[in-house]
Coordinates of N, CA and C in Angstrom, one line a residue:
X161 N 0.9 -1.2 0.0 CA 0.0 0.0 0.0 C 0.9 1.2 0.0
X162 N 0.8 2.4 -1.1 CA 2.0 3.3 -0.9 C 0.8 4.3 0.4
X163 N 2.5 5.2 0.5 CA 2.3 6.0 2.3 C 2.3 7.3 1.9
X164 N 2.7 7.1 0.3 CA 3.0 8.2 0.4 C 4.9 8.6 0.3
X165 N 5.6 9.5 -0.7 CA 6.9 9.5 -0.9 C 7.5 10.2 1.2
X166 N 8.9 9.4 0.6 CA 10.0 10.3 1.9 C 9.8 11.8 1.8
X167 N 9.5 12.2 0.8 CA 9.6 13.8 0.9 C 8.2 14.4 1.4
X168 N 7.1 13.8 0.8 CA 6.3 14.2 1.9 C 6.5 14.1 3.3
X169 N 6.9 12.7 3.8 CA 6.6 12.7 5.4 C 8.0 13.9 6.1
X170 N 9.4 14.2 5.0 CA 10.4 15.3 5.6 C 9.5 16.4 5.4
X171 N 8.3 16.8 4.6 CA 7.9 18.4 4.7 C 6.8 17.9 5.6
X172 N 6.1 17.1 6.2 CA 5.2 17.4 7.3 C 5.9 17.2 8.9
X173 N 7.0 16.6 8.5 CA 8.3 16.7 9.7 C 8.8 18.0 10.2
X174 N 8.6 18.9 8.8 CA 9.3 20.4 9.2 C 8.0 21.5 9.4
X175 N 7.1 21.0 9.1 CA 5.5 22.1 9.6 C 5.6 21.9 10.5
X176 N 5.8 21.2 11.7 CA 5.5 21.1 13.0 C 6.3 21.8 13.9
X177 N 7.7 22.3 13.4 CA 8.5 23.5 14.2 C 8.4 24.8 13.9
X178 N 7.4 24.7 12.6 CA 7.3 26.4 12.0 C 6.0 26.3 13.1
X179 N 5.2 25.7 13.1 CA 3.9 26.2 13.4 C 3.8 26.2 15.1
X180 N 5.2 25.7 15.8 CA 5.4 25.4 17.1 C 6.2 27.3 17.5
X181 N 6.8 27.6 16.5 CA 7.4 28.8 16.6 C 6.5 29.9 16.5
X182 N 5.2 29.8 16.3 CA 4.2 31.1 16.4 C 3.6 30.8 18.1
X183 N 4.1 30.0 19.0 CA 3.6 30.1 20.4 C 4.3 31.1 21.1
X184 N 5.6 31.1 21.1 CA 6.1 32.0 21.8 C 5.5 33.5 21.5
X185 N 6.0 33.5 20.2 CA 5.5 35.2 19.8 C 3.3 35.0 20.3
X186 N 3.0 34.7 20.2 CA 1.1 34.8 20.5 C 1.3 35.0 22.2
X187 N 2.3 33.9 22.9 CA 2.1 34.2 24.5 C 3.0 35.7 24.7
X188 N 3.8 36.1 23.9 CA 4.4 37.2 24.6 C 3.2 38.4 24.3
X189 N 2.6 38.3 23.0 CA 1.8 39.4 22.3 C 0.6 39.4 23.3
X190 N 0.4 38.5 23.8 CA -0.8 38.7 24.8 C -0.1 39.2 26.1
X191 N 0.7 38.6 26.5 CA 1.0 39.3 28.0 C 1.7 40.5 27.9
X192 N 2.0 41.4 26.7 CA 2.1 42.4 26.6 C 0.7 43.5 26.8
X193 N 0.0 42.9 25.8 CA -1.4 43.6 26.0 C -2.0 43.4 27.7
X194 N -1.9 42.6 28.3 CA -2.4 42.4 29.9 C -1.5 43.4 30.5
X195 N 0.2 43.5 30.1 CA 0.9 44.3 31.3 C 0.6 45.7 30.7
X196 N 0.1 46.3 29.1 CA -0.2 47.6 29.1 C -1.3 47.7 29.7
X197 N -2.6 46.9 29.9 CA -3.7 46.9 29.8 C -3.5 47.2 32.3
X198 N -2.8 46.7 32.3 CA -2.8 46.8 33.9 C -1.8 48.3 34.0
X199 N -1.1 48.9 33.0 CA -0.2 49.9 33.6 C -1.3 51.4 33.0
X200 N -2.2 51.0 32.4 CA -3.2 52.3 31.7 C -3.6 52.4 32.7
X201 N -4.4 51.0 33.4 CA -5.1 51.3 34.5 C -4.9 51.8 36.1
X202 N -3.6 51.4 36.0 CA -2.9 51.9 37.0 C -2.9 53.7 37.4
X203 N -2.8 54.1 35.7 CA -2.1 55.6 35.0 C -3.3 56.2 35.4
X204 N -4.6 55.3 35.5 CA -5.9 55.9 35.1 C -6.7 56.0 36.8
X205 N -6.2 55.4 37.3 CA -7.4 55.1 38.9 C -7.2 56.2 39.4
X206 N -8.4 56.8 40.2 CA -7.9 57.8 40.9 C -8.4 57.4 42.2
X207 N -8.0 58.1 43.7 CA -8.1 58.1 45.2 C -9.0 59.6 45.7
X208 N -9.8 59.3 46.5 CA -10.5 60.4 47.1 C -9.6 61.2 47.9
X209 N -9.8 62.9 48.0 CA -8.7 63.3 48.6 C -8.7 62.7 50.0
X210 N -8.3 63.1 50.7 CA -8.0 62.9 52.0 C -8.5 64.1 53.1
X211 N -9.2 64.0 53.9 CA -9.9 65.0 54.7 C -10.0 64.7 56.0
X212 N -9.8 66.7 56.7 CA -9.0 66.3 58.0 C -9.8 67.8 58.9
X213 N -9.7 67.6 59.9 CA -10.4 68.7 60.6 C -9.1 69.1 61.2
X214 N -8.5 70.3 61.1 CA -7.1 70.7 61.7 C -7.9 71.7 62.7
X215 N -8.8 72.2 62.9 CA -8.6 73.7 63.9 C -10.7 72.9 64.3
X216 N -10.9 73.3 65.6 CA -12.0 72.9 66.5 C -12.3 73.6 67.8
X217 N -13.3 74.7 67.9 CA -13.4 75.4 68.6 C -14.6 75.8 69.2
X218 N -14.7 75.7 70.3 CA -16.3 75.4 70.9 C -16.3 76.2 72.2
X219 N -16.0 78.0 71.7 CA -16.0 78.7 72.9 C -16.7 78.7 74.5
X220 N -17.8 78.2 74.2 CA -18.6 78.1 75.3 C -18.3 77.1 76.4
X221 N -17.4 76.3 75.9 CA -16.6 75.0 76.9 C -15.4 75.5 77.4
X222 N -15.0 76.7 76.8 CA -13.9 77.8 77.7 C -14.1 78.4 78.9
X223 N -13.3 77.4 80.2 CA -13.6 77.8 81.1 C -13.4 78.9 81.3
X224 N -12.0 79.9 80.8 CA -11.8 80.6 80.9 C -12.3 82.0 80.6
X225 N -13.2 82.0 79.4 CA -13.6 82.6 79.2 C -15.5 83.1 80.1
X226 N -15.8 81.6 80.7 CA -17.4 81.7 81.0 C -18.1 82.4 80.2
X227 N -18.4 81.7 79.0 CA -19.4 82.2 77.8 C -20.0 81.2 77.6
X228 N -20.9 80.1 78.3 CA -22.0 79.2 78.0 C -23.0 79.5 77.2
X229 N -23.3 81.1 77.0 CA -24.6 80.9 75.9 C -24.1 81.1 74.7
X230 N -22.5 81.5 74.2 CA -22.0 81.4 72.9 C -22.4 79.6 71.9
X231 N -23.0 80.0 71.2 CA -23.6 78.7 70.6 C -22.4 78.2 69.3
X232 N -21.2 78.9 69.0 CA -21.1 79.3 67.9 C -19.4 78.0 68.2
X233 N -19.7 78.1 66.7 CA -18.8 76.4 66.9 C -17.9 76.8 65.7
X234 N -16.2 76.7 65.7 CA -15.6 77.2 64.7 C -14.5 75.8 64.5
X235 N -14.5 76.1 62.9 CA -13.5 74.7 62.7 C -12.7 75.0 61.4
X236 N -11.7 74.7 60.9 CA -11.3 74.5 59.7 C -11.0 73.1 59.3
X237 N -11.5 72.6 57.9 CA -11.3 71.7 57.1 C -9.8 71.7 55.9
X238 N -9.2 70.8 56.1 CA -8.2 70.5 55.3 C -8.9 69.8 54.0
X239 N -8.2 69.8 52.8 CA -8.7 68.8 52.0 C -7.4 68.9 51.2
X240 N -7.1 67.1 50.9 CA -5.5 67.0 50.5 C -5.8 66.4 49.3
X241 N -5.1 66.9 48.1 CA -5.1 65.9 46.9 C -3.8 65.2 46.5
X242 N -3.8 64.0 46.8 CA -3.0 63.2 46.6 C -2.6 62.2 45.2
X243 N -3.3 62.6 44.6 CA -3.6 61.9 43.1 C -2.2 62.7 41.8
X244 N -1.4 61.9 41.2 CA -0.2 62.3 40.6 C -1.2 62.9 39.2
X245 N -1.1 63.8 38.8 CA -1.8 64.8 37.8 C -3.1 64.6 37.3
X246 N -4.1 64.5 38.1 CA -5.5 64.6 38.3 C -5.9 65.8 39.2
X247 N -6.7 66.3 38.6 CA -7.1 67.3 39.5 C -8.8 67.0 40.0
X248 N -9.1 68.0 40.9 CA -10.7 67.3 41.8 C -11.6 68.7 41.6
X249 N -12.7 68.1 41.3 CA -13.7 69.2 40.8 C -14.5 68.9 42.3
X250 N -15.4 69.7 43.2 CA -16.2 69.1 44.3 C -17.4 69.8 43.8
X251 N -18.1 69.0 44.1 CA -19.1 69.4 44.6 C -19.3 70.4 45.9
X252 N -20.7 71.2 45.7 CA -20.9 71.5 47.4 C -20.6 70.5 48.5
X253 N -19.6 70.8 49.6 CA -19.4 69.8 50.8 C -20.1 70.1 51.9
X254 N -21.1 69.6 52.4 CA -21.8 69.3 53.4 C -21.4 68.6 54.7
X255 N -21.3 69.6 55.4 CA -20.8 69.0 56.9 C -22.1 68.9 58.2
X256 N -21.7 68.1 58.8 CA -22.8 67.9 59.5 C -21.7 67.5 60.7
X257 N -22.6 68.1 61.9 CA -21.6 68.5 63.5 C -22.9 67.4 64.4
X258 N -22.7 66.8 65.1 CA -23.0 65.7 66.2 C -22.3 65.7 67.6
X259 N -23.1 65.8 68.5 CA -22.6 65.9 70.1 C -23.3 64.3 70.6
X260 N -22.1 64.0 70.6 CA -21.5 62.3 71.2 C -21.5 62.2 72.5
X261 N -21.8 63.3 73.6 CA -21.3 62.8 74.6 C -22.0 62.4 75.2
X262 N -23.2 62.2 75.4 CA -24.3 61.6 75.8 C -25.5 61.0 74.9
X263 N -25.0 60.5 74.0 CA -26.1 59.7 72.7 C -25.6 60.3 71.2
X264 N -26.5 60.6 70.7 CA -26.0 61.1 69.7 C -27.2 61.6 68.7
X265 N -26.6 63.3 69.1 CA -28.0 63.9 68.1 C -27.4 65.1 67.5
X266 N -28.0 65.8 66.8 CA -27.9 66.9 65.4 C -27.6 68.0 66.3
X267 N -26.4 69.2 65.7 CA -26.4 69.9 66.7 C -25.5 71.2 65.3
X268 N -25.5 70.6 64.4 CA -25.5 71.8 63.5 C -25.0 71.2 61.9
X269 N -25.5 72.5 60.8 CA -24.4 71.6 60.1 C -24.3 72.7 58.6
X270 N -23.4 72.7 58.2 CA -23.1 73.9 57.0 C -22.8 73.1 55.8
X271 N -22.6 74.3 54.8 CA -22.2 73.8 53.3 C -20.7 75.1 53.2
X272 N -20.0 74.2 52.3 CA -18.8 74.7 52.0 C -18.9 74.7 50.4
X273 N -19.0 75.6 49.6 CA -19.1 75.9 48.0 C -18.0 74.6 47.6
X274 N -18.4 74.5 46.5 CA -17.6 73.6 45.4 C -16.7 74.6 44.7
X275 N -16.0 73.7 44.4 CA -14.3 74.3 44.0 C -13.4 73.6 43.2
X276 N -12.4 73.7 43.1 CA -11.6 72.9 41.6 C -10.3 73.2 42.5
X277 N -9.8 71.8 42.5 CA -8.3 71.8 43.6 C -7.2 70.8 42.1
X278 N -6.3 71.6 41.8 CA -5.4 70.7 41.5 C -4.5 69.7 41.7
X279 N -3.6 68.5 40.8 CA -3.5 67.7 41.8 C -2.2 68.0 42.4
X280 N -1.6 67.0 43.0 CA -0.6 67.8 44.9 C -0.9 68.9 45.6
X281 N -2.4 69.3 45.6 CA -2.4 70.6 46.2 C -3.5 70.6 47.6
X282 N -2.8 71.2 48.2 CA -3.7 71.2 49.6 C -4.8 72.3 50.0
X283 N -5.8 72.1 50.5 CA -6.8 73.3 50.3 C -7.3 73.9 52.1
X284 N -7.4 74.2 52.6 CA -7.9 74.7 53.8 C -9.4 75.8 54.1
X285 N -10.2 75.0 54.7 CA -11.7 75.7 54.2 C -12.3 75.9 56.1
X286 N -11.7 77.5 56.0 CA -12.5 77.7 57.7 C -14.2 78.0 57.8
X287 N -14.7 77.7 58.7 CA -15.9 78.0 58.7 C -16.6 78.0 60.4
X288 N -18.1 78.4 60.2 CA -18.0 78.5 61.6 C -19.5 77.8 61.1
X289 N -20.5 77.4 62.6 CA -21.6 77.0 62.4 C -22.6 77.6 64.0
X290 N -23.5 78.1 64.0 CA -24.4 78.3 65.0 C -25.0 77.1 65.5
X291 N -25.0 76.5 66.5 CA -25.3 75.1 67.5 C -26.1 75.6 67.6
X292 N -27.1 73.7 68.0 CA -28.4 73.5 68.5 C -28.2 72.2 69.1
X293 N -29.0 72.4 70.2 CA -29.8 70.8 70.7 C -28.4 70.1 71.5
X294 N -27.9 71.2 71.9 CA -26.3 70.5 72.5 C -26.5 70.5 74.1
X295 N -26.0 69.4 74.3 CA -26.8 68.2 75.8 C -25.8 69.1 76.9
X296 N -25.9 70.8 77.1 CA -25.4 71.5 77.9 C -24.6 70.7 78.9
X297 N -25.6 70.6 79.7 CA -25.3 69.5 81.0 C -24.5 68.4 81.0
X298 N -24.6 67.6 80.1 CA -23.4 66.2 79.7 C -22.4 66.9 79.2
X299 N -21.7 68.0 78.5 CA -21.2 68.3 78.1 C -20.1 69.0 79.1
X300 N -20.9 70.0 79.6 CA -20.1 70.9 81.1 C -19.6 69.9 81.9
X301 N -20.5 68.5 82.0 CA -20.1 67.6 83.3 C -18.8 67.0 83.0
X302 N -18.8 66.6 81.6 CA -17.5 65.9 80.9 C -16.4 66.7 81.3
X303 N -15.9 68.1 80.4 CA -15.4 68.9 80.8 C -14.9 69.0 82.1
X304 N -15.9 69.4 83.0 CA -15.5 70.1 84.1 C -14.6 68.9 85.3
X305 N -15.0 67.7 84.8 CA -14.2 66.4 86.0 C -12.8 66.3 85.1
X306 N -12.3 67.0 84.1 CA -10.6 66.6 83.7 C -11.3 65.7 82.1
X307 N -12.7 65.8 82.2 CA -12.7 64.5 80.8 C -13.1 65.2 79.8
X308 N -13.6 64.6 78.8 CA -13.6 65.4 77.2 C -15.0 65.2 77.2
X309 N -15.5 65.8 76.3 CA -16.3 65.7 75.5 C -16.8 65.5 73.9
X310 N -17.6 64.6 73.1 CA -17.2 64.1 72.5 C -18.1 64.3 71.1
X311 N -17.4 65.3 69.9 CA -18.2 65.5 69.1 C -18.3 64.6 67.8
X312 N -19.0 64.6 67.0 CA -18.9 63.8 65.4 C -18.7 64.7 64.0
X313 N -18.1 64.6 63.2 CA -18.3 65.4 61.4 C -18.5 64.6 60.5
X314 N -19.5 64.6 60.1 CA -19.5 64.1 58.7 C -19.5 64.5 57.5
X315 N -18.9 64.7 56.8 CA -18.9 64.8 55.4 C -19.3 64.2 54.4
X316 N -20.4 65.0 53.6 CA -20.6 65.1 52.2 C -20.4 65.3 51.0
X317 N -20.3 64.9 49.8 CA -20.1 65.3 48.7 C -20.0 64.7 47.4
X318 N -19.3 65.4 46.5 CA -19.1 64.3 45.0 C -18.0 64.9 44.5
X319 N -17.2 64.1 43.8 CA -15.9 64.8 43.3 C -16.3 63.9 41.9
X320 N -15.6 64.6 40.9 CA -14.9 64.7 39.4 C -13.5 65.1 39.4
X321 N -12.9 63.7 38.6 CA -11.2 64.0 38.5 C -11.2 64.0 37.2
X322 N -10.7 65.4 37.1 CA -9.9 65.6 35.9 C -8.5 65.0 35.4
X323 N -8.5 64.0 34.4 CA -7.5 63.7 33.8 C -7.3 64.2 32.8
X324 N -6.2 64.4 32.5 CA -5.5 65.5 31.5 C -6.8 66.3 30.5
X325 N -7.4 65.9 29.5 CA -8.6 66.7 28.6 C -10.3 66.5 29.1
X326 N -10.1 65.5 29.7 CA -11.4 65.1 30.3 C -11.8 64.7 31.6
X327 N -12.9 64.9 31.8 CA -13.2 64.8 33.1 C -14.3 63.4 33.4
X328 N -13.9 63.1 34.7 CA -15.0 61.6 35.3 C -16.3 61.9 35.3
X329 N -16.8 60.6 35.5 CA -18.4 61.3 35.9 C -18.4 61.1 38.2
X330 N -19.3 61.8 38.3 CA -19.5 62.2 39.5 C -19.2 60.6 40.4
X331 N -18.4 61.1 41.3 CA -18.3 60.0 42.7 C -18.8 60.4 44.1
X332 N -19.8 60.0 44.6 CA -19.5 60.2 45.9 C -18.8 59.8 46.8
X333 N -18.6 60.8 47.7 CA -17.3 60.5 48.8 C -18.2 61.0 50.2
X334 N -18.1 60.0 51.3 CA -18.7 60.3 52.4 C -18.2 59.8 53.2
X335 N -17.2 60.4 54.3 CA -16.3 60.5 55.7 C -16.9 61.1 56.8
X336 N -16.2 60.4 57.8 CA -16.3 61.3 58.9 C -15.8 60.9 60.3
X337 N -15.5 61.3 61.4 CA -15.3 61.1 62.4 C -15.4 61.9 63.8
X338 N -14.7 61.3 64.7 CA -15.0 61.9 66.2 C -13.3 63.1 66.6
X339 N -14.7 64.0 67.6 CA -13.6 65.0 68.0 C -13.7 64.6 69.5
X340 N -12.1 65.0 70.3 CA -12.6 65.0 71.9 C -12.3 66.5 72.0
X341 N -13.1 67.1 73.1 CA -12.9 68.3 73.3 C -12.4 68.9 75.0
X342 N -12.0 69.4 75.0 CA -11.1 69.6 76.1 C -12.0 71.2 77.4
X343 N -12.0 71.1 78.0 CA -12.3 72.2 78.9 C -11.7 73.7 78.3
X344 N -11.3 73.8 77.3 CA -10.3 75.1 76.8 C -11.3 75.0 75.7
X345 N -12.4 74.1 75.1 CA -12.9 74.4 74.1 C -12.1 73.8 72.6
X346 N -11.3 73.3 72.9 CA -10.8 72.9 71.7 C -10.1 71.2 72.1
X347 N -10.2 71.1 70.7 CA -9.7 69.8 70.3 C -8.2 69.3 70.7
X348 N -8.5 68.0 71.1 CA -7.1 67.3 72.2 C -5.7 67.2 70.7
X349 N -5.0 67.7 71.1 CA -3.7 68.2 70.4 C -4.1 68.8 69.3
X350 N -4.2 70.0 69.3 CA -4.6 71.1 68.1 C -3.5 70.9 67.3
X351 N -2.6 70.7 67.4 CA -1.5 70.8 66.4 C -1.6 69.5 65.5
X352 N -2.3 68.4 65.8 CA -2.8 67.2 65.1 C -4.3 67.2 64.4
X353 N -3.9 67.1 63.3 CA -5.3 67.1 62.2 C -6.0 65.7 62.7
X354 N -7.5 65.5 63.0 CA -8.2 64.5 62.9 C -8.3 64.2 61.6
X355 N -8.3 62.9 60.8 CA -8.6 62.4 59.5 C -10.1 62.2 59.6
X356 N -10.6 62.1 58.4 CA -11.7 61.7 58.1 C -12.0 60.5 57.8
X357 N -12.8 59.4 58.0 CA -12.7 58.3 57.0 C -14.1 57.7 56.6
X358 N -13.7 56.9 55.7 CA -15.1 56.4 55.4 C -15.3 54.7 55.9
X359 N -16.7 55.0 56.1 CA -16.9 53.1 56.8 C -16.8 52.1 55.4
X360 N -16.7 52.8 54.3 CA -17.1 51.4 53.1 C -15.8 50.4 53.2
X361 N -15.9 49.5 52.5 CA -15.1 48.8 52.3 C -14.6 49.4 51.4
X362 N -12.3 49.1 51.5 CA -11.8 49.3 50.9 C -11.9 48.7 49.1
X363 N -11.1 49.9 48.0 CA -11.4 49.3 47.1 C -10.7 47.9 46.8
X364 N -11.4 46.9 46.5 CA -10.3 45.4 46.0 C -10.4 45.2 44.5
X365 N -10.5 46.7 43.8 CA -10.3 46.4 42.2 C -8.8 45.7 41.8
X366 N -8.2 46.6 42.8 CA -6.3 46.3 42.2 C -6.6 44.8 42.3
X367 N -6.3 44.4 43.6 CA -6.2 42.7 43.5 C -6.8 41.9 42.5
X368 N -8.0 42.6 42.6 CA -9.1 41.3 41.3 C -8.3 41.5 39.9
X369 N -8.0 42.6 39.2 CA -7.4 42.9 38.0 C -5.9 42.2 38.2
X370 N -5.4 42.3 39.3 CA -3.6 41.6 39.0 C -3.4 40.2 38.8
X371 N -4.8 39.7 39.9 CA -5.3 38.5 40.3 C -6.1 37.6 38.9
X372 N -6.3 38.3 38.1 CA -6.9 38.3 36.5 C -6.2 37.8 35.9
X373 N -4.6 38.7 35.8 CA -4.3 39.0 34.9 C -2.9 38.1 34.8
X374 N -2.8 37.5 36.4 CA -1.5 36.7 36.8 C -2.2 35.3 36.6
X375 N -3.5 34.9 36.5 CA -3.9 33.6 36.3 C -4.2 33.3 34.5
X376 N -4.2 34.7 34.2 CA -4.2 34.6 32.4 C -3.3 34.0 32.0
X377 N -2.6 34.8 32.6 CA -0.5 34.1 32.3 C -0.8 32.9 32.2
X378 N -0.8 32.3 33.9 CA -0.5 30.6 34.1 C -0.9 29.9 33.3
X379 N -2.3 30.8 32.9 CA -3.6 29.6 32.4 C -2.7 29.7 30.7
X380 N -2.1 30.6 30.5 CA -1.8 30.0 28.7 C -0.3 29.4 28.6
X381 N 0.4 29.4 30.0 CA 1.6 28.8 30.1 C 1.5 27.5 29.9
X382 N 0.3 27.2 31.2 CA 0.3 25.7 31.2 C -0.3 24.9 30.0
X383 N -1.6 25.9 29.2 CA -2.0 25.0 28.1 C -1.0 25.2 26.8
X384 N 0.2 25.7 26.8 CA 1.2 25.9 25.8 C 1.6 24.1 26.1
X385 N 2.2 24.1 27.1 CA 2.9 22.7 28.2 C 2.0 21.6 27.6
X386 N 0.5 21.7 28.2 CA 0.0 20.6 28.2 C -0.3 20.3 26.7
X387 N -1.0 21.1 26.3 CA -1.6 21.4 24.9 C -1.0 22.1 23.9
X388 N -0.4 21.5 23.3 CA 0.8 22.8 22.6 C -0.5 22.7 21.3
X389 N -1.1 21.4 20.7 CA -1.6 22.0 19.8 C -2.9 22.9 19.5
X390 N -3.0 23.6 20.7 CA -4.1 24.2 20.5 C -3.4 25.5 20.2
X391 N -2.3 25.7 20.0 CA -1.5 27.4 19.6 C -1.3 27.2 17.7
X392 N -1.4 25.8 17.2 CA -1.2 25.8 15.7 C -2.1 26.4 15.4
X393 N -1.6 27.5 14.1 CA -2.6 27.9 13.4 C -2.5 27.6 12.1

């Protein structure tokens, strides 16, 4: 029975290393496209600024002064942008003031205009707010035995990061935390900014995408190994 000549079975002897030699180049061309495809993204994520109550002042808790019916509550807000050449568009920021020291209820709360911060740039926003509904009596008692008293801020808003020609669509951002306040009316180490934070869960995009993109790898290394002929074309 003929098989067929020697020269055919030497040219289907030599297809099998040409067509073995388009694996390498297809696995490099793909994990190139994954490692640009993770460094755009990288170029591209942005972080919410960072937000801090540096200055807190609550004259009427001045012993020194004895002004209990001054209602008036003064504070400055920090806001840091930490993002490498994105800049932050805000929204109106909405703060909201809570007296902790005996439960916890509403006791003032303002708006800070929207504004356009570039990025590495730090912003500082004073303001003041007229109190209500603040638990006098838990509050003086705190104070007056050596102990603190204990307020809340929360923060409001939406930011847009500008990358270079264009801009995001709206995020919201909502932080906040606790002040102690001291018999002088102010906040325990004034020279230390309280941070702001948010209760959400952190973001786990990075991981899921590296975690994507490092099992893409494996997964075409090993079927090159196991299965090389699934790379002939």
């Amino acid at each position: 029975h003929h098989r067929g000549s020697p020269e055919n079975h030497h040219c289907h002897r030599k297809s099998m290393p040409e067509s073995r030699g388009c694996c390498p180049c297809w696995c490099r061309f793909i994990f190139s496209i994954g490692l640009t495809a993770l460094f755009m993204w990288l170029s591209l994520r942005t972080s919410f600024p960072t937000c801090s109550i540096q200055y807190f002042y609550f004259p009427s808790l001045n012993k020194s002064l004895n002004t209990p019916k001054n209602t008036t509550l003064y504070f400055q807000l920090k806001l840091d942008n930490q993002n490498k050449d994105k800049g932050i568009y805000y929204d109106n920021i909405n703060l909201t003031f809570v007296d902790k020291t005996n439960g916890s209820h509403l006791i003032g709360n303002t708006t800070i205009n929207g504004f356009y911060q570039g990025y590495g740039k730090k912003a500082k926003k004073q303001g003041n707010v007229t109190t209500y509904g603040v638990d006098r009596e838990a509050v003086f008692r705190a104070v007056s035995a050596n102990g603190l008293a204990v307020f809340g801020v929360d923060l409001v808003t939406s930011v847009r990061f500008k990358i270079i020609f264009w801009k995001t669509g709206r995020r919201k951002m909502k932080v906040g935390g606790e002040i102690q306040v001291n018999d002088q009316g102010t906040k325990v180490n004034p020279k230390k900014g309280i941070k702001l934070k948010s209760n959400a869960h952190k973001d786990t995009c990075y991981c899921v995408v590296v975690g994507v993109l490092i099992n893409f790898v494996v997964f075409i290394y090993l079927s090159r190994r196991s299965f090389p002929c699934v790379f002939y074309f």
